[in-house]
Amino acid sequence: MDETESDSSEKISVCDIMKSNTSQIIKKMESQVPSRIQEYSDLYSAYLHTLDTMFSSCYLSEKKFFEGLDIDQNALKLFQQTSQVFSKSVIEQLDMYAKYRQELTKMQVSGIKTYDKFLLSMMESYTQYLDQFNKLVSQNKK
């Protein structure tokens, strides 16, 4: 008996097919998570680098222009202080947002774990229901 005949003599289960195929797809998606995160990180870093380059280029071009305007030093000091306060505020907001995302992710993972437990419980009930149904069907066949 060759392999094809042996395979065709075994009963095929819908559940086995679905479980196997679903698991393959999920494992493939899961294996791509690190590269997707790295790709997003690379893209975002390139974007931030471009912004930094733009401001650096503007700095070189505008430095000579603004120095030629001979702006009052007191006004520049006030502008510097305002800019520092604004920068500090943005950095604090970025830190708060990072903490918020961290807590949100923890909450989402917890929700998924709770849902997973619920699904397992429901599947146990469903299995018991199917078992009872099969018993009824087999009794009626007699």
mmCIF file of N, CA and C in Angstrom:
data_model
loop_
_atom_site.group_PDB
_atom_site.id
_atom_site.type_symbol
_atom_site.label_atom_id
_atom_site.label_comp_id
_atom_site.label_asym_id
_atom_site.label_seq_id
_atom_site.Cartn_x
_atom_site.Cartn_y
_atom_site.Cartn_z
ATOM 1 N N MET A 1 0.852 -1.183 0.000
ATOM 2 C CA MET A 1 0.000 0.000 0.000
ATOM 3 C C MET A 1 0.892 1.238 0.000
ATOM 4 N N ASP A 2 0.664 2.118 -0.952
ATOM 5 C CA ASP A 2 1.493 3.322 -0.988
ATOM 6 C C ASP A 2 0.885 4.410 -0.111
ATOM 7 N N GLU A 3 1.592 5.515 -0.053
ATOM 8 C CA GLU A 3 1.200 6.603 0.861
ATOM 9 C C GLU A 3 -0.164 7.187 0.507
ATOM 10 N N THR A 4 -0.476 7.275 -0.785
ATOM 11 C CA THR A 4 -1.744 7.841 -1.228
ATOM 12 C C THR A 4 -2.917 6.981 -0.771
ATOM 13 N N GLU A 5 -2.761 5.656 -0.890
ATOM 14 C CA GLU A 5 -3.832 4.761 -0.467
ATOM 15 C C GLU A 5 -4.036 4.832 1.039
ATOM 16 N N SER A 6 -2.937 4.920 1.781
ATOM 17 C CA SER A 6 -3.032 4.989 3.233
ATOM 18 C C SER A 6 -3.725 6.281 3.657
ATOM 19 N N ASP A 7 -3.403 7.388 2.969
ATOM 20 C CA ASP A 7 -4.038 8.664 3.290
ATOM 21 C C ASP A 7 -5.529 8.633 2.979
ATOM 22 N N SER A 8 -5.903 7.997 1.868
ATOM 23 C CA SER A 8 -7.307 8.000 1.474
ATOM 24 C C SER A 8 -8.148 7.083 2.350
ATOM 25 N N SER A 9 -7.515 6.116 3.019
ATOM 26 C CA SER A 9 -8.276 5.214 3.887
ATOM 27 C C SER A 9 -8.574 5.840 5.250
ATOM 28 N N GLU A 10 -7.838 6.868 5.628
ATOM 29 C CA GLU A 10 -8.078 7.544 6.903
ATOM 30 C C GLU A 10 -9.242 8.512 6.757
ATOM 31 N N LYS A 11 -10.033 8.610 7.808
ATOM 32 C CA LYS A 11 -11.144 9.558 7.787
ATOM 33 C C LYS A 11 -10.599 10.970 7.952
ATOM 34 N N ILE A 12 -11.146 11.861 7.164
ATOM 35 C CA ILE A 12 -10.756 13.265 7.249
ATOM 36 C C ILE A 12 -11.751 13.974 8.164
ATOM 37 N N SER A 13 -11.216 14.750 9.081
ATOM 38 C CA SER A 13 -12.048 15.489 10.024
ATOM 39 C C SER A 13 -12.060 16.965 9.647
ATOM 40 N N VAL A 14 -13.257 17.525 9.590
ATOM 41 C CA VAL A 14 -13.393 18.960 9.311
ATOM 42 C C VAL A 14 -12.632 19.763 10.358
ATOM 43 N N CYS A 15 -12.753 19.345 11.599
ATOM 44 C CA CYS A 15 -12.084 20.062 12.694
ATOM 45 C C CYS A 15 -10.566 20.023 12.544
ATOM 46 N N ASP A 16 -10.031 18.848 12.148
ATOM 47 C CA ASP A 16 -8.579 18.743 11.945
ATOM 48 C C ASP A 16 -8.114 19.665 10.829
ATOM 49 N N ILE A 17 -8.883 19.693 9.741
ATOM 50 C CA ILE A 17 -8.525 20.546 8.600
ATOM 51 C C ILE A 17 -8.517 22.010 9.024
ATOM 52 N N MET A 18 -9.600 22.434 9.674
ATOM 53 C CA MET A 18 -9.706 23.837 10.087
ATOM 54 C C MET A 18 -8.630 24.203 11.101
ATOM 55 N N LYS A 19 -8.410 23.326 12.073
ATOM 56 C CA LYS A 19 -7.405 23.611 13.104
ATOM 57 C C LYS A 19 -6.021 23.705 12.487
ATOM 58 N N SER A 20 -5.693 22.756 11.629
ATOM 59 C CA SER A 20 -4.366 22.734 11.009
ATOM 60 C C SER A 20 -4.133 23.980 10.158
ATOM 61 N N ASN A 21 -5.102 24.291 9.307
ATOM 62 C CA ASN A 21 -4.938 25.446 8.417
ATOM 63 C C ASN A 21 -4.919 26.759 9.191
ATOM 64 N N THR A 22 -5.799 26.872 10.167
ATOM 65 C CA THR A 22 -5.831 28.086 10.986
ATOM 66 C C THR A 22 -4.521 28.255 11.741
ATOM 67 N N SER A 23 -4.024 27.178 12.317
ATOM 68 C CA SER A 23 -2.755 27.249 13.053
ATOM 69 C C SER A 23 -1.602 27.654 12.146
ATOM 70 N N GLN A 24 -1.581 27.131 10.925
ATOM 71 C CA GLN A 24 -0.517 27.500 9.979
ATOM 72 C C GLN A 24 -0.550 28.996 9.688
ATOM 73 N N ILE A 25 -1.742 29.515 9.441
ATOM 74 C CA ILE A 25 -1.883 30.942 9.121
ATOM 75 C C ILE A 25 -1.474 31.795 10.321
ATOM 76 N N ILE A 26 -1.938 31.427 11.507
ATOM 77 C CA ILE A 26 -1.614 32.203 12.711
ATOM 78 C C ILE A 26 -0.117 32.171 12.989
ATOM 79 N N LYS A 27 0.504 31.006 12.849
ATOM 80 C CA LYS A 27 1.952 30.908 13.074
ATOM 81 C C LYS A 27 2.715 31.758 12.066
ATOM 82 N N LYS A 28 2.249 31.787 10.812
ATOM 83 C CA LYS A 28 2.902 32.614 9.793
ATOM 84 C C LYS A 28 2.778 34.096 10.161
ATOM 85 N N MET A 29 1.578 34.516 10.563
ATOM 86 C CA MET A 29 1.374 35.913 10.962
ATOM 87 C C MET A 29 2.240 36.261 12.163
ATOM 88 N N GLU A 30 2.280 35.356 13.126
ATOM 89 C CA GLU A 30 3.070 35.580 14.339
ATOM 90 C C GLU A 30 4.559 35.675 14.013
ATOM 91 N N SER A 31 5.018 34.872 13.061
ATOM 92 C CA SER A 31 6.442 34.906 12.700
ATOM 93 C C SER A 31 6.828 36.225 12.036
ATOM 94 N N GLN A 32 5.843 36.922 11.475
ATOM 95 C CA GLN A 32 6.124 38.185 10.794
ATOM 96 C C GLN A 32 6.059 39.398 11.719
ATOM 97 N N VAL A 33 5.614 39.212 12.945
ATOM 98 C CA VAL A 33 5.487 40.339 13.879
ATOM 99 C C VAL A 33 6.810 41.082 14.073
ATOM 100 N N PRO A 34 7.919 40.396 14.388
ATOM 101 C CA PRO A 34 9.173 41.142 14.599
ATOM 102 C C PRO A 34 9.601 41.965 13.380
ATOM 103 N N SER A 35 9.469 41.397 12.186
ATOM 104 C CA SER A 35 9.890 42.155 11.001
ATOM 105 C C SER A 35 8.951 43.326 10.740
ATOM 106 N N ARG A 36 7.662 43.149 10.998
ATOM 107 C CA ARG A 36 6.728 44.269 10.812
ATOM 108 C C ARG A 36 7.027 45.402 11.789
ATOM 109 N N ILE A 37 7.325 45.044 13.024
ATOM 110 C CA ILE A 37 7.664 46.064 14.016
ATOM 111 C C ILE A 37 8.950 46.772 13.601
ATOM 112 N N GLN A 38 9.941 46.008 13.143
ATOM 113 C CA GLN A 38 11.204 46.600 12.703
ATOM 114 C C GLN A 38 10.983 47.501 11.493
ATOM 115 N N GLU A 39 10.144 47.073 10.544
ATOM 116 C CA GLU A 39 9.855 47.893 9.364
ATOM 117 C C GLU A 39 9.212 49.213 9.773
ATOM 118 N N TYR A 40 8.236 49.153 10.678
ATOM 119 C CA TYR A 40 7.590 50.372 11.149
ATOM 120 C C TYR A 40 8.603 51.261 11.859
ATOM 121 N N SER A 41 9.440 50.659 12.677
ATOM 122 C CA SER A 41 10.467 51.411 13.395
ATOM 123 C C SER A 41 11.423 52.095 12.417
ATOM 124 N N ASP A 42 11.845 51.368 11.388
ATOM 125 C CA ASP A 42 12.742 51.941 10.379
ATOM 126 C C ASP A 42 12.075 53.097 9.643
ATOM 127 N N LEU A 43 10.803 52.911 9.280
ATOM 128 C CA LEU A 43 10.062 53.957 8.575
ATOM 129 C C LEU A 43 9.923 55.200 9.449
ATOM 130 N N TYR A 44 9.540 55.011 10.701
ATOM 131 C CA TYR A 44 9.346 56.132 11.618
ATOM 132 C C TYR A 44 10.670 56.844 11.892
ATOM 133 N N SER A 45 11.748 56.080 12.045
ATOM 134 C CA SER A 45 13.072 56.681 12.260
ATOM 135 C C SER A 45 13.494 57.505 11.053
ATOM 136 N N ALA A 46 13.233 56.989 9.851
ATOM 137 C CA ALA A 46 13.572 57.734 8.629
ATOM 138 C C ALA A 46 12.774 59.035 8.564
ATOM 139 N N TYR A 47 11.503 58.969 8.940
ATOM 140 C CA TYR A 47 10.651 60.158 8.964
ATOM 141 C C TYR A 47 11.202 61.193 9.946
ATOM 142 N N LEU A 48 11.535 60.753 11.156
ATOM 143 C CA LEU A 48 12.075 61.675 12.159
ATOM 144 C C LEU A 48 13.421 62.240 11.717
ATOM 145 N N HIS A 49 14.247 61.413 11.087
ATOM 146 C CA HIS A 49 15.543 61.872 10.582
ATOM 147 C C HIS A 49 15.340 62.953 9.514
ATOM 148 N N THR A 50 14.335 62.762 8.658
ATOM 149 C CA THR A 50 14.036 63.754 7.621
ATOM 150 C C THR A 50 13.628 65.083 8.244
ATOM 151 N N LEU A 51 12.806 65.025 9.286
ATOM 152 C CA LEU A 51 12.425 66.265 9.975
ATOM 153 C C LEU A 51 13.646 66.953 10.576
ATOM 154 N N ASP A 52 14.522 66.166 11.196
ATOM 155 C CA ASP A 52 15.734 66.723 11.790
ATOM 156 C C ASP A 52 16.620 67.345 10.718
ATOM 157 N N THR A 53 16.744 66.670 9.585
ATOM 158 C CA THR A 53 17.544 67.198 8.473
ATOM 159 C C THR A 53 16.957 68.509 7.963
ATOM 160 N N MET A 54 15.627 68.546 7.858
ATOM 161 C CA MET A 54 14.970 69.758 7.375
ATOM 162 C C MET A 54 15.272 70.936 8.307
ATOM 163 N N PHE A 55 15.152 70.720 9.621
ATOM 164 C CA PHE A 55 15.425 71.811 10.550
ATOM 165 C C PHE A 55 16.905 72.180 10.566
ATOM 166 N N SER A 56 17.775 71.196 10.365
ATOM 167 C CA SER A 56 19.215 71.493 10.288
ATOM 168 C C SER A 56 19.526 72.327 9.060
ATOM 169 N N SER A 57 18.901 71.998 7.935
ATOM 170 C CA SER A 57 19.122 72.762 6.702
ATOM 171 C C SER A 57 18.589 74.177 6.845
ATOM 172 N N CYS A 58 17.410 74.286 7.445
ATOM 173 C CA CYS A 58 16.835 75.613 7.668
ATOM 174 C C CYS A 58 17.735 76.431 8.579
ATOM 175 N N TYR A 59 18.310 75.777 9.581
ATOM 176 C CA TYR A 59 19.196 76.456 10.518
ATOM 177 C C TYR A 59 20.335 77.124 9.763
ATOM 178 N N LEU A 60 20.976 76.373 8.885
ATOM 179 C CA LEU A 60 22.110 76.928 8.137
ATOM 180 C C LEU A 60 21.676 78.080 7.243
ATOM 181 N N SER A 61 20.533 77.917 6.584
ATOM 182 C CA SER A 61 20.060 78.953 5.665
ATOM 183 C C SER A 61 19.585 80.202 6.396
ATOM 184 N N GLU A 62 18.894 79.999 7.498
ATOM 185 C CA GLU A 62 18.265 81.122 8.174
ATOM 186 C C GLU A 62 19.167 81.817 9.183
ATOM 187 N N LYS A 63 20.207 81.151 9.639
ATOM 188 C CA LYS A 63 21.088 81.736 10.652
ATOM 189 C C LYS A 63 21.633 83.081 10.184
ATOM 190 N N LYS A 64 22.153 83.087 8.982
ATOM 191 C CA LYS A 64 22.731 84.322 8.450
ATOM 192 C C LYS A 64 21.648 85.392 8.284
ATOM 193 N N PHE A 65 20.473 84.969 7.817
ATOM 194 C CA PHE A 65 19.373 85.905 7.604
ATOM 195 C C PHE A 65 18.963 86.578 8.917
ATOM 196 N N PHE A 66 18.710 85.762 9.975
ATOM 197 C CA PHE A 66 18.251 86.318 11.241
ATOM 198 C C PHE A 66 19.338 87.120 11.953
ATOM 199 N N GLU A 67 20.598 86.696 11.784
ATOM 200 C CA GLU A 67 21.685 87.473 12.387
ATOM 201 C C GLU A 67 21.761 88.859 11.759
ATOM 202 N N GLY A 68 21.400 88.940 10.488
ATOM 203 C CA GLY A 68 21.422 90.236 9.798
ATOM 204 C C GLY A 68 20.312 91.168 10.258
ATOM 205 N N LEU A 69 19.279 90.631 10.882
ATOM 206 C CA LEU A 69 18.165 91.458 11.341
ATOM 207 C C LEU A 69 18.474 92.174 12.645
ATOM 208 N N ASP A 70 19.509 91.718 13.328
ATOM 209 C CA ASP A 70 19.921 92.329 14.590
ATOM 210 C C ASP A 70 18.743 92.424 15.576
ATOM 211 N N ILE A 71 18.149 91.247 15.878
ATOM 212 C CA ILE A 71 17.006 91.172 16.793
ATOM 213 C C ILE A 71 17.496 91.413 18.217
ATOM 214 N N ASP A 72 16.682 92.117 18.985
ATOM 215 C CA ASP A 72 16.999 92.450 20.372
ATOM 216 C C ASP A 72 17.285 91.174 21.167
ATOM 217 N N GLN A 73 18.393 91.156 21.919
ATOM 218 C CA GLN A 73 18.818 89.985 22.690
ATOM 219 C C GLN A 73 17.808 89.605 23.772
ATOM 220 N N ASN A 74 17.167 90.593 24.374
ATOM 221 C CA ASN A 74 16.150 90.295 25.391
ATOM 222 C C ASN A 74 14.963 89.542 24.771
ATOM 223 N N ALA A 75 14.579 89.949 23.582
ATOM 224 C CA ALA A 75 13.488 89.255 22.880
ATOM 225 C C ALA A 75 13.906 87.821 22.548
ATOM 226 N N LEU A 76 15.166 87.645 22.141
ATOM 227 C CA LEU A 76 15.668 86.304 21.824
ATOM 228 C C LEU A 76 15.738 85.424 23.071
ATOM 229 N N LYS A 77 16.146 86.020 24.212
ATOM 230 C CA LYS A 77 16.191 85.253 25.460
ATOM 231 C C LYS A 77 14.783 84.809 25.868
ATOM 232 N N LEU A 78 13.819 85.693 25.718
ATOM 233 C CA LEU A 78 12.435 85.355 26.036
ATOM 234 C C LEU A 78 11.931 84.247 25.101
ATOM 235 N N PHE A 79 12.269 84.366 23.821
ATOM 236 C CA PHE A 79 11.890 83.334 22.849
ATOM 237 C C PHE A 79 12.541 81.995 23.212
ATOM 238 N N GLN A 80 13.807 82.036 23.635
ATOM 239 C CA GLN A 80 14.519 80.815 24.024
ATOM 240 C C GLN A 80 13.842 80.162 25.227
ATOM 241 N N GLN A 81 13.479 80.965 26.228
ATOM 242 C CA GLN A 81 12.814 80.426 27.416
ATOM 243 C C GLN A 81 11.459 79.801 27.048
ATOM 244 N N THR A 82 10.715 80.497 26.220
ATOM 245 C CA THR A 82 9.412 79.986 25.781
ATOM 246 C C THR A 82 9.579 78.677 25.019
ATOM 247 N N SER A 83 10.569 78.640 24.159
ATOM 248 C CA SER A 83 10.840 77.436 23.374
ATOM 249 C C SER A 83 11.238 76.266 24.272
ATOM 250 N N GLN A 84 12.037 76.543 25.303
ATOM 251 C CA GLN A 84 12.452 75.488 26.230
ATOM 252 C C GLN A 84 11.262 74.955 27.028
ATOM 253 N N VAL A 85 10.379 75.850 27.463
ATOM 254 C CA VAL A 85 9.177 75.429 28.194
ATOM 255 C C VAL A 85 8.303 74.552 27.288
ATOM 256 N N PHE A 86 8.141 74.990 26.060
ATOM 257 C CA PHE A 86 7.342 74.223 25.101
ATOM 258 C C PHE A 86 7.970 72.850 24.850
ATOM 259 N N SER A 87 9.278 72.824 24.639
ATOM 260 C CA SER A 87 9.984 71.556 24.387
ATOM 261 C C SER A 87 9.849 70.608 25.573
ATOM 262 N N LYS A 88 10.012 71.148 26.781
ATOM 263 C CA LYS A 88 9.886 70.323 27.988
ATOM 264 C C LYS A 88 8.474 69.751 28.086
ATOM 265 N N SER A 89 7.485 70.570 27.775
ATOM 266 C CA SER A 89 6.095 70.127 27.819
ATOM 267 C C SER A 89 5.841 69.006 26.805
ATOM 268 N N VAL A 90 6.363 69.157 25.601
ATOM 269 C CA VAL A 90 6.188 68.124 24.571
ATOM 270 C C VAL A 90 6.855 66.821 25.006
ATOM 271 N N ILE A 91 8.055 66.907 25.560
ATOM 272 C CA ILE A 91 8.777 65.710 26.012
ATOM 273 C C ILE A 91 8.006 65.016 27.134
ATOM 274 N N GLU A 92 7.457 65.798 28.067
ATOM 275 C CA GLU A 92 6.654 65.215 29.149
ATOM 276 C C GLU A 92 5.400 64.543 28.590
ATOM 277 N N GLN A 93 4.780 65.166 27.599
ATOM 278 C CA GLN A 93 3.597 64.571 26.982
ATOM 279 C C GLN A 93 3.952 63.272 26.255
ATOM 280 N N LEU A 94 5.093 63.247 25.600
ATOM 281 C CA LEU A 94 5.545 62.019 24.935
ATOM 282 C C LEU A 94 5.760 60.904 25.956
ATOM 283 N N ASP A 95 6.353 61.247 27.097
ATOM 284 C CA ASP A 95 6.561 60.261 28.162
ATOM 285 C C ASP A 95 5.224 59.760 28.716
ATOM 286 N N MET A 96 4.291 60.694 28.936
ATOM 287 C CA MET A 96 2.973 60.297 29.450
ATOM 288 C C MET A 96 2.248 59.410 28.446
ATOM 289 N N TYR A 97 2.350 59.742 27.168
ATOM 290 C CA TYR A 97 1.690 58.939 26.140
ATOM 291 C C TYR A 97 2.299 57.538 26.080
ATOM 292 N N ALA A 98 3.617 57.456 26.230
ATOM 293 C CA ALA A 98 4.281 56.143 26.229
ATOM 294 C C ALA A 98 3.772 55.299 27.401
ATOM 295 N N LYS A 99 3.627 55.919 28.574
ATOM 296 C CA LYS A 99 3.102 55.200 29.743
ATOM 297 C C LYS A 99 1.643 54.795 29.515
ATOM 298 N N TYR A 100 0.875 55.703 28.927
ATOM 299 C CA TYR A 100 -0.526 55.407 28.610
ATOM 300 C C TYR A 100 -0.616 54.206 27.669
ATOM 301 N N ARG A 101 0.187 54.197 26.603
ATOM 302 C CA ARG A 101 0.180 53.084 25.638
ATOM 303 C C ARG A 101 0.591 51.781 26.324
ATOM 304 N N GLN A 102 1.552 51.880 27.225
ATOM 305 C CA GLN A 102 2.014 50.699 27.954
ATOM 306 C C GLN A 102 0.873 50.117 28.797
ATOM 307 N N GLU A 103 0.174 50.979 29.526
ATOM 308 C CA GLU A 103 -0.944 50.526 30.361
ATOM 309 C C GLU A 103 -2.108 50.038 29.504
ATOM 310 N N LEU A 104 -2.358 50.726 28.405
ATOM 311 C CA LEU A 104 -3.429 50.310 27.501
ATOM 312 C C LEU A 104 -3.141 48.921 26.942
ATOM 313 N N THR A 105 -1.902 48.678 26.567
ATOM 314 C CA THR A 105 -1.521 47.367 26.044
ATOM 315 C C THR A 105 -1.696 46.291 27.111
ATOM 316 N N LYS A 106 -1.283 46.593 28.342
ATOM 317 C CA LYS A 106 -1.480 45.629 29.438
ATOM 318 C C LYS A 106 -2.967 45.302 29.598
ATOM 319 N N MET A 107 -3.804 46.340 29.542
ATOM 320 C CA MET A 107 -5.240 46.148 29.694
ATOM 321 C C MET A 107 -5.792 45.313 28.530
ATOM 322 N N GLN A 108 -5.334 45.586 27.313
ATOM 323 C CA GLN A 108 -5.805 44.838 26.151
ATOM 324 C C GLN A 108 -5.383 43.369 26.237
ATOM 325 N N VAL A 109 -4.151 43.124 26.642
ATOM 326 C CA VAL A 109 -3.676 41.742 26.798
ATOM 327 C C VAL A 109 -4.505 41.034 27.869
ATOM 328 N N SER A 110 -4.778 41.720 28.963
ATOM 329 C CA SER A 110 -5.601 41.146 30.027
ATOM 330 C C SER A 110 -7.000 40.816 29.501
ATOM 331 N N GLY A 111 -7.555 41.709 28.711
ATOM 332 C CA GLY A 111 -8.871 41.469 28.114
ATOM 333 C C GLY A 111 -8.868 40.259 27.196
ATOM 334 N N ILE A 112 -7.823 40.122 26.405
ATOM 335 C CA ILE A 112 -7.715 38.970 25.505
ATOM 336 C C ILE A 112 -7.585 37.680 26.307
ATOM 337 N N LYS A 113 -6.795 37.712 27.386
ATOM 338 C CA LYS A 113 -6.643 36.513 28.226
ATOM 339 C C LYS A 113 -7.978 36.136 28.876
ATOM 340 N N THR A 114 -8.725 37.133 29.331
ATOM 341 C CA THR A 114 -10.042 36.873 29.915
ATOM 342 C C THR A 114 -10.973 36.280 28.868
ATOM 343 N N TYR A 115 -10.949 36.847 27.673
ATOM 344 C CA TYR A 115 -11.775 36.335 26.578
ATOM 345 C C TYR A 115 -11.368 34.908 26.223
ATOM 346 N N ASP A 116 -10.078 34.630 26.249
ATOM 347 C CA ASP A 116 -9.571 33.287 25.973
ATOM 348 C C ASP A 116 -10.125 32.289 26.991
ATOM 349 N N LYS A 117 -10.112 32.675 28.268
ATOM 350 C CA LYS A 117 -10.667 31.799 29.313
ATOM 351 C C LYS A 117 -12.165 31.572 29.081
ATOM 352 N N PHE A 118 -12.863 32.641 28.696
ATOM 353 C CA PHE A 118 -14.289 32.529 28.404
ATOM 354 C C PHE A 118 -14.520 31.563 27.241
ATOM 355 N N LEU A 119 -13.720 31.703 26.180
ATOM 356 C CA LEU A 119 -13.857 30.809 25.030
ATOM 357 C C LEU A 119 -13.616 29.358 25.417
ATOM 358 N N LEU A 120 -12.590 29.120 26.228
ATOM 359 C CA LEU A 120 -12.316 27.751 26.674
ATOM 360 C C LEU A 120 -13.503 27.184 27.451
ATOM 361 N N SER A 121 -14.075 27.993 28.307
ATOM 362 C CA SER A 121 -15.239 27.570 29.080
ATOM 363 C C SER A 121 -16.416 27.269 28.149
ATOM 364 N N MET A 122 -16.645 28.139 27.188
ATOM 365 C CA MET A 122 -17.736 27.931 26.238
ATOM 366 C C MET A 122 -17.491 26.692 25.381
ATOM 367 N N MET A 123 -16.247 26.460 24.996
ATOM 368 C CA MET A 123 -15.927 25.283 24.185
ATOM 369 C C MET A 123 -16.126 24.003 24.983
ATOM 370 N N GLU A 124 -15.844 24.038 26.268
ATOM 371 C CA GLU A 124 -16.111 22.872 27.116
ATOM 372 C C GLU A 124 -17.610 22.581 27.145
ATOM 373 N N SER A 125 -18.412 23.625 27.290
ATOM 374 C CA SER A 125 -19.872 23.452 27.281
ATOM 375 C C SER A 125 -20.338 22.942 25.921
ATOM 376 N N TYR A 126 -19.770 23.492 24.879
ATOM 377 C CA TYR A 126 -20.118 23.085 23.515
ATOM 378 C C TYR A 126 -19.760 21.618 23.284
ATOM 379 N N THR A 127 -18.607 21.205 23.776
ATOM 380 C CA THR A 127 -18.177 19.809 23.652
ATOM 381 C C THR A 127 -19.149 18.890 24.379
ATOM 382 N N GLN A 128 -19.561 19.295 25.566
ATOM 383 C CA GLN A 128 -20.532 18.499 26.324
ATOM 384 C C GLN A 128 -21.866 18.420 25.574
ATOM 385 N N TYR A 129 -22.268 19.537 24.993
ATOM 386 C CA TYR A 129 -23.504 19.567 24.215
ATOM 387 C C TYR A 129 -23.406 18.609 23.026
ATOM 388 N N LEU A 130 -22.304 18.662 22.286
ATOM 389 C CA LEU A 130 -22.128 17.766 21.142
ATOM 390 C C LEU A 130 -22.108 16.308 21.583
ATOM 391 N N ASP A 131 -21.480 16.040 22.705
ATOM 392 C CA ASP A 131 -21.430 14.678 23.234
ATOM 393 C C ASP A 131 -22.843 14.179 23.542
ATOM 394 N N GLN A 132 -23.630 15.007 24.200
ATOM 395 C CA GLN A 132 -25.022 14.643 24.508
ATOM 396 C C GLN A 132 -25.832 14.445 23.225
ATOM 397 N N PHE A 133 -25.613 15.306 22.258
ATOM 398 C CA PHE A 133 -26.310 15.204 20.977
ATOM 399 C C PHE A 133 -25.958 13.887 20.288
ATOM 400 N N ASN A 134 -24.672 13.542 20.272
ATOM 401 C CA ASN A 134 -24.230 12.284 19.660
ATOM 402 C C ASN A 134 -24.842 11.081 20.369
ATOM 403 N N LYS A 135 -24.946 11.141 21.692
ATOM 404 C CA LYS A 135 -25.565 10.048 22.446
ATOM 405 C C LYS A 135 -27.037 9.892 22.061
ATOM 406 N N LEU A 136 -27.728 11.031 21.922
ATOM 407 C CA LEU A 136 -29.135 10.984 21.522
ATOM 408 C C LEU A 136 -29.290 10.390 20.128
ATOM 409 N N VAL A 137 -28.446 10.812 19.221
ATOM 410 C CA VAL A 137 -28.505 10.314 17.848
ATOM 411 C C VAL A 137 -28.241 8.815 17.819
ATOM 412 N N SER A 138 -27.231 8.373 18.559
ATOM 413 C CA SER A 138 -26.903 6.941 18.565
ATOM 414 C C SER A 138 -28.007 6.121 19.235
ATOM 415 N N GLN A 139 -28.683 6.671 20.233
ATOM 416 C CA GLN A 139 -29.799 5.963 20.877
ATOM 417 C C GLN A 139 -30.985 5.842 19.919
ATOM 418 N N ASN A 140 -31.210 6.885 19.135
ATOM 419 C CA ASN A 140 -32.325 6.874 18.191
ATOM 420 C C ASN A 140 -32.066 5.935 17.024
ATOM 421 N N LYS A 141 -30.805 5.652 16.726
ATOM 422 C CA LYS A 141 -30.462 4.732 15.642
ATOM 423 C C LYS A 141 -30.764 3.288 16.032
ATOM 424 N N LYS A 142 -30.801 2.999 17.326
ATOM 425 C CA LYS A 142 -31.019 1.626 17.817
ATOM 426 C C LYS A 142 -32.420 1.191 17.660
#
